PDB file of C-alpha atoms and ligand atoms in Angstrom:
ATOM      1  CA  UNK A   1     112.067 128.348 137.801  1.00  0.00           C
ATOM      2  CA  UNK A   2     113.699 131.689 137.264  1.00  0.00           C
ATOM      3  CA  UNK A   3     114.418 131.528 134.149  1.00  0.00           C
ATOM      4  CA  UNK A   4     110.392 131.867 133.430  1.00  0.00           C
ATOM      5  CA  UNK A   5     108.591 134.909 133.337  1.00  0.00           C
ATOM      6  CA  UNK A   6     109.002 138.046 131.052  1.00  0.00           C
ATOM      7  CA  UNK A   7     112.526 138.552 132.053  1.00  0.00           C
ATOM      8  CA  UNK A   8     114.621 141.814 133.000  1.00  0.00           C
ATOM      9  CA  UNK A   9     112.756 144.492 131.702  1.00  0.00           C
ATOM     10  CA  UNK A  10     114.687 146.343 129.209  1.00  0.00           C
ATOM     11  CA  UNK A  11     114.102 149.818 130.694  1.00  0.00           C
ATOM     12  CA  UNK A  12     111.513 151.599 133.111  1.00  0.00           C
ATOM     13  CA  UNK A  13     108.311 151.639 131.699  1.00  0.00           C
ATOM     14  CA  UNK A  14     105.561 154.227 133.223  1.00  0.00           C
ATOM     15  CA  UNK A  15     101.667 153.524 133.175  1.00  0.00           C
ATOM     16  CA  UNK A  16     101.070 157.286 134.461  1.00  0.00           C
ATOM     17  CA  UNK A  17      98.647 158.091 131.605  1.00  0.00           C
ATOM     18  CA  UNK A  18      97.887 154.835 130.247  1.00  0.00           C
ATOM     19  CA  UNK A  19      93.896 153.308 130.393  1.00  0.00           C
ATOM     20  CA  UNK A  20      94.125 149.690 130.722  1.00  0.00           C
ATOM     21  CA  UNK A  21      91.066 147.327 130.369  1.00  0.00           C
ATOM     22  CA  UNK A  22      90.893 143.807 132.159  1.00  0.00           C
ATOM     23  CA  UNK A  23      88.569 141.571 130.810  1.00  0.00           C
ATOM     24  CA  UNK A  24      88.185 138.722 133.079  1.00  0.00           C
ATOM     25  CA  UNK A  25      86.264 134.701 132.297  1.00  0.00           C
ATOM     26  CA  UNK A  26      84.355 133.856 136.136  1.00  0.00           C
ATOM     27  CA  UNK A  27      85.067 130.015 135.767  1.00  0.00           C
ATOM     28  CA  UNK A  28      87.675 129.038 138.051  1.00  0.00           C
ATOM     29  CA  UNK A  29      86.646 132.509 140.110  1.00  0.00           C
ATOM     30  CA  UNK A  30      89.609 131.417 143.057  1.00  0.00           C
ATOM     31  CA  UNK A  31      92.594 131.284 140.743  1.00  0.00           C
ATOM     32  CA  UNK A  32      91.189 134.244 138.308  1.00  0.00           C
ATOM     33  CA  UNK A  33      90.773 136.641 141.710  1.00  0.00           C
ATOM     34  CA  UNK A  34      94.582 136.084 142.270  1.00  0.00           C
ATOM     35  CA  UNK A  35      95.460 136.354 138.814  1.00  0.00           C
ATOM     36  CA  UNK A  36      93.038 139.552 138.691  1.00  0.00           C
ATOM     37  CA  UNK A  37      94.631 141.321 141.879  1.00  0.00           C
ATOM     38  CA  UNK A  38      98.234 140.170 140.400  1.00  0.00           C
ATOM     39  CA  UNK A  39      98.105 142.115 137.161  1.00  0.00           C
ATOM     40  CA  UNK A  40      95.927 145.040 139.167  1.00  0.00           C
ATOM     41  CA  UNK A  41      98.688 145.379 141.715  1.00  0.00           C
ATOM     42  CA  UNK A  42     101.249 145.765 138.999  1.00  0.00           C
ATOM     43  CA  UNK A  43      99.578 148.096 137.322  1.00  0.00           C
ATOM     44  CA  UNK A  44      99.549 150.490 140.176  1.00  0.00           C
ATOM     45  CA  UNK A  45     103.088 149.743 140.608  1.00  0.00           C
ATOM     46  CA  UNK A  46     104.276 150.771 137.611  1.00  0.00           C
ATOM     47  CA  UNK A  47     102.098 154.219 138.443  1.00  0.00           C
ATOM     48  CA  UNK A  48      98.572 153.256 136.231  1.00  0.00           C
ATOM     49  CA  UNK A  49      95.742 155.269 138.212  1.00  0.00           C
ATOM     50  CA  UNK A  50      92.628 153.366 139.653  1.00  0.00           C
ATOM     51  CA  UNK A  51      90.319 155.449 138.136  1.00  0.00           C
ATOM     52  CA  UNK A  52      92.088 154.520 134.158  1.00  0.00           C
ATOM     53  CA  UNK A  53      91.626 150.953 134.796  1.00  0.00           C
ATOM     54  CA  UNK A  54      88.286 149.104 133.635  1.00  0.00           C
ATOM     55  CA  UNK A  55      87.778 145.242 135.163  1.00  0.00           C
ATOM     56  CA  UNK A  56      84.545 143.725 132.992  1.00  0.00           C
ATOM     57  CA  UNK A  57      84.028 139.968 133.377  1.00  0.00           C
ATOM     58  CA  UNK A  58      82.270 137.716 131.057  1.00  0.00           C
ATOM     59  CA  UNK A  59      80.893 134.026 132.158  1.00  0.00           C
ATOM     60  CA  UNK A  60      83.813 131.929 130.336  1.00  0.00           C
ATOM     61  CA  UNK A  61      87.177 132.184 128.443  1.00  0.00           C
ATOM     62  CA  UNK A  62      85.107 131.043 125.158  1.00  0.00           C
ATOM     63  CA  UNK A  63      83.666 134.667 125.953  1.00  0.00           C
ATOM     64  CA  UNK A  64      87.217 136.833 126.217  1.00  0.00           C
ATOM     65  CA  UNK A  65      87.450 137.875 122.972  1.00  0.00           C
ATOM     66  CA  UNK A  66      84.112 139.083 122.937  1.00  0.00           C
ATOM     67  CA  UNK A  67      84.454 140.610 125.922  1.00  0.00           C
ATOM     68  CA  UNK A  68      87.818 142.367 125.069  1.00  0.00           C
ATOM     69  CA  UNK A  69      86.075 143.799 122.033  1.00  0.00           C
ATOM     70  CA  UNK A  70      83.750 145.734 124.366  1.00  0.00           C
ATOM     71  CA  UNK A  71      86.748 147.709 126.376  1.00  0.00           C
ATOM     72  CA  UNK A  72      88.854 148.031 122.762  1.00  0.00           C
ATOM     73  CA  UNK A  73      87.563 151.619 122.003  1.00  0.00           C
ATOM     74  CA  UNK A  74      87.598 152.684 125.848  1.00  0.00           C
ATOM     75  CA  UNK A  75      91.308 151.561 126.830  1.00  0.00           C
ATOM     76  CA  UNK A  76      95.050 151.691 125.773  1.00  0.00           C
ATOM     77  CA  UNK A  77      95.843 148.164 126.409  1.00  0.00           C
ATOM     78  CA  UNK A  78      93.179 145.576 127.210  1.00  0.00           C
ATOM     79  CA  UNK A  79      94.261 142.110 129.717  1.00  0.00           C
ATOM     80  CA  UNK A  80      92.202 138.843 128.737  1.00  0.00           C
ATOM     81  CA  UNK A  81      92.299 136.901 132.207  1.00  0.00           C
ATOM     82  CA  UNK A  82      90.408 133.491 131.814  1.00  0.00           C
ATOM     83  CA  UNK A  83      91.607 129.551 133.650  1.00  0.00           C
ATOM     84  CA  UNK A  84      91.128 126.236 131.390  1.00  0.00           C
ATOM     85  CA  UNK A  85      91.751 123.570 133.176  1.00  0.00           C
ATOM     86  CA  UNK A  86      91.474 120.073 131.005  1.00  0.00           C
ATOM     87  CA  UNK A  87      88.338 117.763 132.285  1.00  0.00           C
ATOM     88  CA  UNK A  88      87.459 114.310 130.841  1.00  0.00           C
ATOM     89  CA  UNK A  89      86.250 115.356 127.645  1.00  0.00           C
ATOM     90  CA  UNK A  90      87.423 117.587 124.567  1.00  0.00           C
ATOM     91  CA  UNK A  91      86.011 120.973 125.900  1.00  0.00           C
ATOM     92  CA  UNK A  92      89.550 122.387 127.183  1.00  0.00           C
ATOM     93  CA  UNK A  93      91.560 121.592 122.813  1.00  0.00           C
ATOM     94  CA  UNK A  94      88.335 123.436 121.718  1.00  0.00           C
ATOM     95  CA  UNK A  95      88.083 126.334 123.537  1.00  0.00           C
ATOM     96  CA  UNK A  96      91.737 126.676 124.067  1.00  0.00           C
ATOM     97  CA  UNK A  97      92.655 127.071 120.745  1.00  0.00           C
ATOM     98  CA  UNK A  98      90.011 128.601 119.541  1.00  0.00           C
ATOM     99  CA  UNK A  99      90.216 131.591 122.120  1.00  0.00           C
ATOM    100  CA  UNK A 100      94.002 131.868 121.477  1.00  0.00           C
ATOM    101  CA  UNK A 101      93.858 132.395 117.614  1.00  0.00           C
ATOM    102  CA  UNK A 102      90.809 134.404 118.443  1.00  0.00           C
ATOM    103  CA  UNK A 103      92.375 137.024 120.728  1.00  0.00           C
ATOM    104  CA  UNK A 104      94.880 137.680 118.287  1.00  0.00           C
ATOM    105  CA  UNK A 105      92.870 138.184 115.189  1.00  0.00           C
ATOM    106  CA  UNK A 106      90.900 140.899 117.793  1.00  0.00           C
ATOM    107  CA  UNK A 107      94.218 142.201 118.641  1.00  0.00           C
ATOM    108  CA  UNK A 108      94.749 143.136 114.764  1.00  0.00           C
ATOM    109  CA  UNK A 109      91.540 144.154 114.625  1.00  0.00           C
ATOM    110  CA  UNK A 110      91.307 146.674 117.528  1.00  0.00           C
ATOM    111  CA  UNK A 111      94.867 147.867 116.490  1.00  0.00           C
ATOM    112  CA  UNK A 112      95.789 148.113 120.344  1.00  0.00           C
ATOM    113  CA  UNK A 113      98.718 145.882 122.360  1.00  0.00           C
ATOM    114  CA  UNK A 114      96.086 142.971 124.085  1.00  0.00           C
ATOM    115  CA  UNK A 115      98.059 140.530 126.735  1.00  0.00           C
ATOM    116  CA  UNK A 116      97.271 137.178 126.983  1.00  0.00           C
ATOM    117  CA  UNK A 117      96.187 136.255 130.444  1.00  0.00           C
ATOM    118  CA  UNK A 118      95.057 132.612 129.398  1.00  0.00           C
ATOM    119  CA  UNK A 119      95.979 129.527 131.534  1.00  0.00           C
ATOM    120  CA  UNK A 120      95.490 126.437 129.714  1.00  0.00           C
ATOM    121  CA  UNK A 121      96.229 123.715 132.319  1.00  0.00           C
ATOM    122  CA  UNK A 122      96.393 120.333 133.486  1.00  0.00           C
ATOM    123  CA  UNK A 123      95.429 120.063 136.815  1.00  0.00           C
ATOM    124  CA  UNK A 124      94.255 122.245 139.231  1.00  0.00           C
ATOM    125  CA  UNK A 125      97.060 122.082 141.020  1.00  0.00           C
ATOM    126  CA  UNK A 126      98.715 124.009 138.238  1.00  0.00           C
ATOM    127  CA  UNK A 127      96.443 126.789 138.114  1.00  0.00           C
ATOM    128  CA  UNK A 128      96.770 127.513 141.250  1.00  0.00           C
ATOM    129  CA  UNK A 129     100.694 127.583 141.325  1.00  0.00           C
ATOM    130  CA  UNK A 130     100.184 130.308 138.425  1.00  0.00           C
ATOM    131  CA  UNK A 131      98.051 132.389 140.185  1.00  0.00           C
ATOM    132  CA  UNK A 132     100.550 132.079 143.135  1.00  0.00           C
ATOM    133  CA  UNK A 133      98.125 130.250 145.718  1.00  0.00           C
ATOM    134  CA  UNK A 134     101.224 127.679 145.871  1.00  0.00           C
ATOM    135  CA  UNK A 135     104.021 128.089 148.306  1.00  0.00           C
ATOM    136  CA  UNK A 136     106.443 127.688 145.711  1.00  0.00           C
ATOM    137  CA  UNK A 137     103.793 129.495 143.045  1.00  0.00           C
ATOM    138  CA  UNK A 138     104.033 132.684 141.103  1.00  0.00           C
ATOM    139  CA  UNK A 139     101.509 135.042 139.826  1.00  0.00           C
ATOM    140  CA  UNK A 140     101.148 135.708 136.394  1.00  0.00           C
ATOM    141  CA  UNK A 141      98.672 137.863 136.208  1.00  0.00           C
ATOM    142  CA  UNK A 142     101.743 140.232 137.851  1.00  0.00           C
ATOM    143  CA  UNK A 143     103.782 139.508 134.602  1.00  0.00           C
ATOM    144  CA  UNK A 144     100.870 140.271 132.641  1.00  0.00           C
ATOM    145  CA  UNK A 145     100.426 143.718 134.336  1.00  0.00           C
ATOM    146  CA  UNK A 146     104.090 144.716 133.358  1.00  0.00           C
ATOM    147  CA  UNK A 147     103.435 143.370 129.799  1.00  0.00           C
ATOM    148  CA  UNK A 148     100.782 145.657 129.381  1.00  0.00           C
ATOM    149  CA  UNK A 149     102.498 148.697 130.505  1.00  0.00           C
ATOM    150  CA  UNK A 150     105.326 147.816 128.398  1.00  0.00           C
ATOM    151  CA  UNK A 151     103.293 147.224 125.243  1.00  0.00           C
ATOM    152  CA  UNK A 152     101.301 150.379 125.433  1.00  0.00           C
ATOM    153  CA  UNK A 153     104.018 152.536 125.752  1.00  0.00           C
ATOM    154  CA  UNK A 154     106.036 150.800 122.961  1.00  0.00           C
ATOM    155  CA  UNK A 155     102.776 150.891 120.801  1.00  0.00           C
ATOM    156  CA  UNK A 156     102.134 154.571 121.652  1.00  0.00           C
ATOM    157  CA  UNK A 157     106.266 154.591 120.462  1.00  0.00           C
ATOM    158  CA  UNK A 158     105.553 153.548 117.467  1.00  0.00           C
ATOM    159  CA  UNK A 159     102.097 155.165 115.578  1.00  0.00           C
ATOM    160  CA  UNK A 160     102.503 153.830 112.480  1.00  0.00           C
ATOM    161  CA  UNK A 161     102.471 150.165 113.212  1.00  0.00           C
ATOM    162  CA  UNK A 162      99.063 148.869 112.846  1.00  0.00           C
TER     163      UNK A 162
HETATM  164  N1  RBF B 201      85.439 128.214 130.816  1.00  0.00           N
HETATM  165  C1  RBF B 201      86.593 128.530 131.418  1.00  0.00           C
HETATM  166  O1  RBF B 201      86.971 129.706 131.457  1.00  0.00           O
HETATM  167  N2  RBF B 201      87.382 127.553 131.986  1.00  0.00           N
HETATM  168  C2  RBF B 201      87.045 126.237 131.952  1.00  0.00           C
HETATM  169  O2  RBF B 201      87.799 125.413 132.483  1.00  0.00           O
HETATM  170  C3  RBF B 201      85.829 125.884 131.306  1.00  0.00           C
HETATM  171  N3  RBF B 201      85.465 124.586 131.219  1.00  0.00           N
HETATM  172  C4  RBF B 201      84.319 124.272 130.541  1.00  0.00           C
HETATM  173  C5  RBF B 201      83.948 122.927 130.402  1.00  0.00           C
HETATM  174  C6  RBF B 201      82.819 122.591 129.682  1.00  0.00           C
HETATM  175  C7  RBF B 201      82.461 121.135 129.520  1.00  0.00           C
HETATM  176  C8  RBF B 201      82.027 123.605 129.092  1.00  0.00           C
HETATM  177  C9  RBF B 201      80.797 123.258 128.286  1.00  0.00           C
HETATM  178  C10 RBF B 201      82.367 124.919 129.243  1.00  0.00           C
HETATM  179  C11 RBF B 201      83.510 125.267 129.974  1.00  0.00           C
HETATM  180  N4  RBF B 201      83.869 126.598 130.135  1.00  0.00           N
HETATM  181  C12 RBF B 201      85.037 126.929 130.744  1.00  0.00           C
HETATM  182  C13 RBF B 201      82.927 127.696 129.748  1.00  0.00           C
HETATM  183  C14 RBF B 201      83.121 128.237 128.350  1.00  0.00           C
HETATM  184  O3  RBF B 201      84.303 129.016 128.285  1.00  0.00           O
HETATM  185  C15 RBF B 201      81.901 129.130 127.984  1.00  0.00           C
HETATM  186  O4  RBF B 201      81.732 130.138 128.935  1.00  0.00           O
HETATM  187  C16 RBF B 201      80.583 128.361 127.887  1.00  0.00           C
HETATM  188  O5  RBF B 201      80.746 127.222 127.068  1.00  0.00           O
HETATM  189  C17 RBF B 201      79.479 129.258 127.318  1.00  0.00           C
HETATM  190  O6  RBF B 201      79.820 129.714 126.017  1.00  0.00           O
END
């Protein structure tokens, strides 16, 4: 589908001196790896340095925005990287939704860009496709490398907005 994905990137965006923090959920651990190494290879792309960027992992998603919390003073950005995929029972509305409006109360709270990195699928089948273990697949957690490089220099553009 090209038409999904962030899009043309509206100019050149450079990670030089940014400190990004990944906060990553362990359920799921194939399909968060990929998504993990996906937004990591980005981010050294777009020039962030190994040594700025802080991976911390926390058991489940119900646990990212606790987790993101813990990198908010360290980092520029922070990455919340966590798979749901829907089982027989209601576990997957729950936790979905909850984590969602969660992670962006914390975002208002820490006052720094956070990108969501939260799958919320059907199947496992679908996971996998956006982590990019699919032939015809593509990693997100690459799209949510660029977003973060993008949102901490616009932030950083713009010191008045929180
Ligand atoms: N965490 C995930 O990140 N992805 C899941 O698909 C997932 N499924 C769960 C299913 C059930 C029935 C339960 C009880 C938990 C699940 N969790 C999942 C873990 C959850 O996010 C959290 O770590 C634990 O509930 C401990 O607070």
């Amino acid at each position: 589908m090209p038409w999904a994905g962030i899009g043309k990137v509206d100019r050149k965006y450079d990670g030089t001196n940014l400190r990004v923090g990944i906060v990553h959920a362990r359920w799921n651990s194939e399909v968060i790896e990929a998504l993990v190494n996906g937004a990591l290879d980005k981010l050294k792309e777009l020039g962030v340095k190994e040594h700025n960027i802080i991976i911390e992992s926390v058991p489940g998603s119900f646990e990212l925005p606790t987790g993101v919390r813990m990198l908010a003073n360290k980092v520029d950005v922070v990455i919340a990287i966590g798979v749901l995929i829907k089982g027989s029972t209601m576990h997957f509305e729950y936790i979905s939704e909850a984590v969602s409006h969660e992670l962006m109360k914390v975002q208002r709270f820490m006052r720094k860009p956070l990108i969501f990195g939260l799958l919320t699928c059907l199947t496992d089948e679908q996971a996998q496709a956006r982590a990019g273990l699919t032939s015809d697949g593509h990693n997100h957690g690459s799209d949510w490398g660029a977003a973060a490089v993008e949102m901490a220099v616009k932030v950083e553009e713009h010191p008045t907005l929180w």
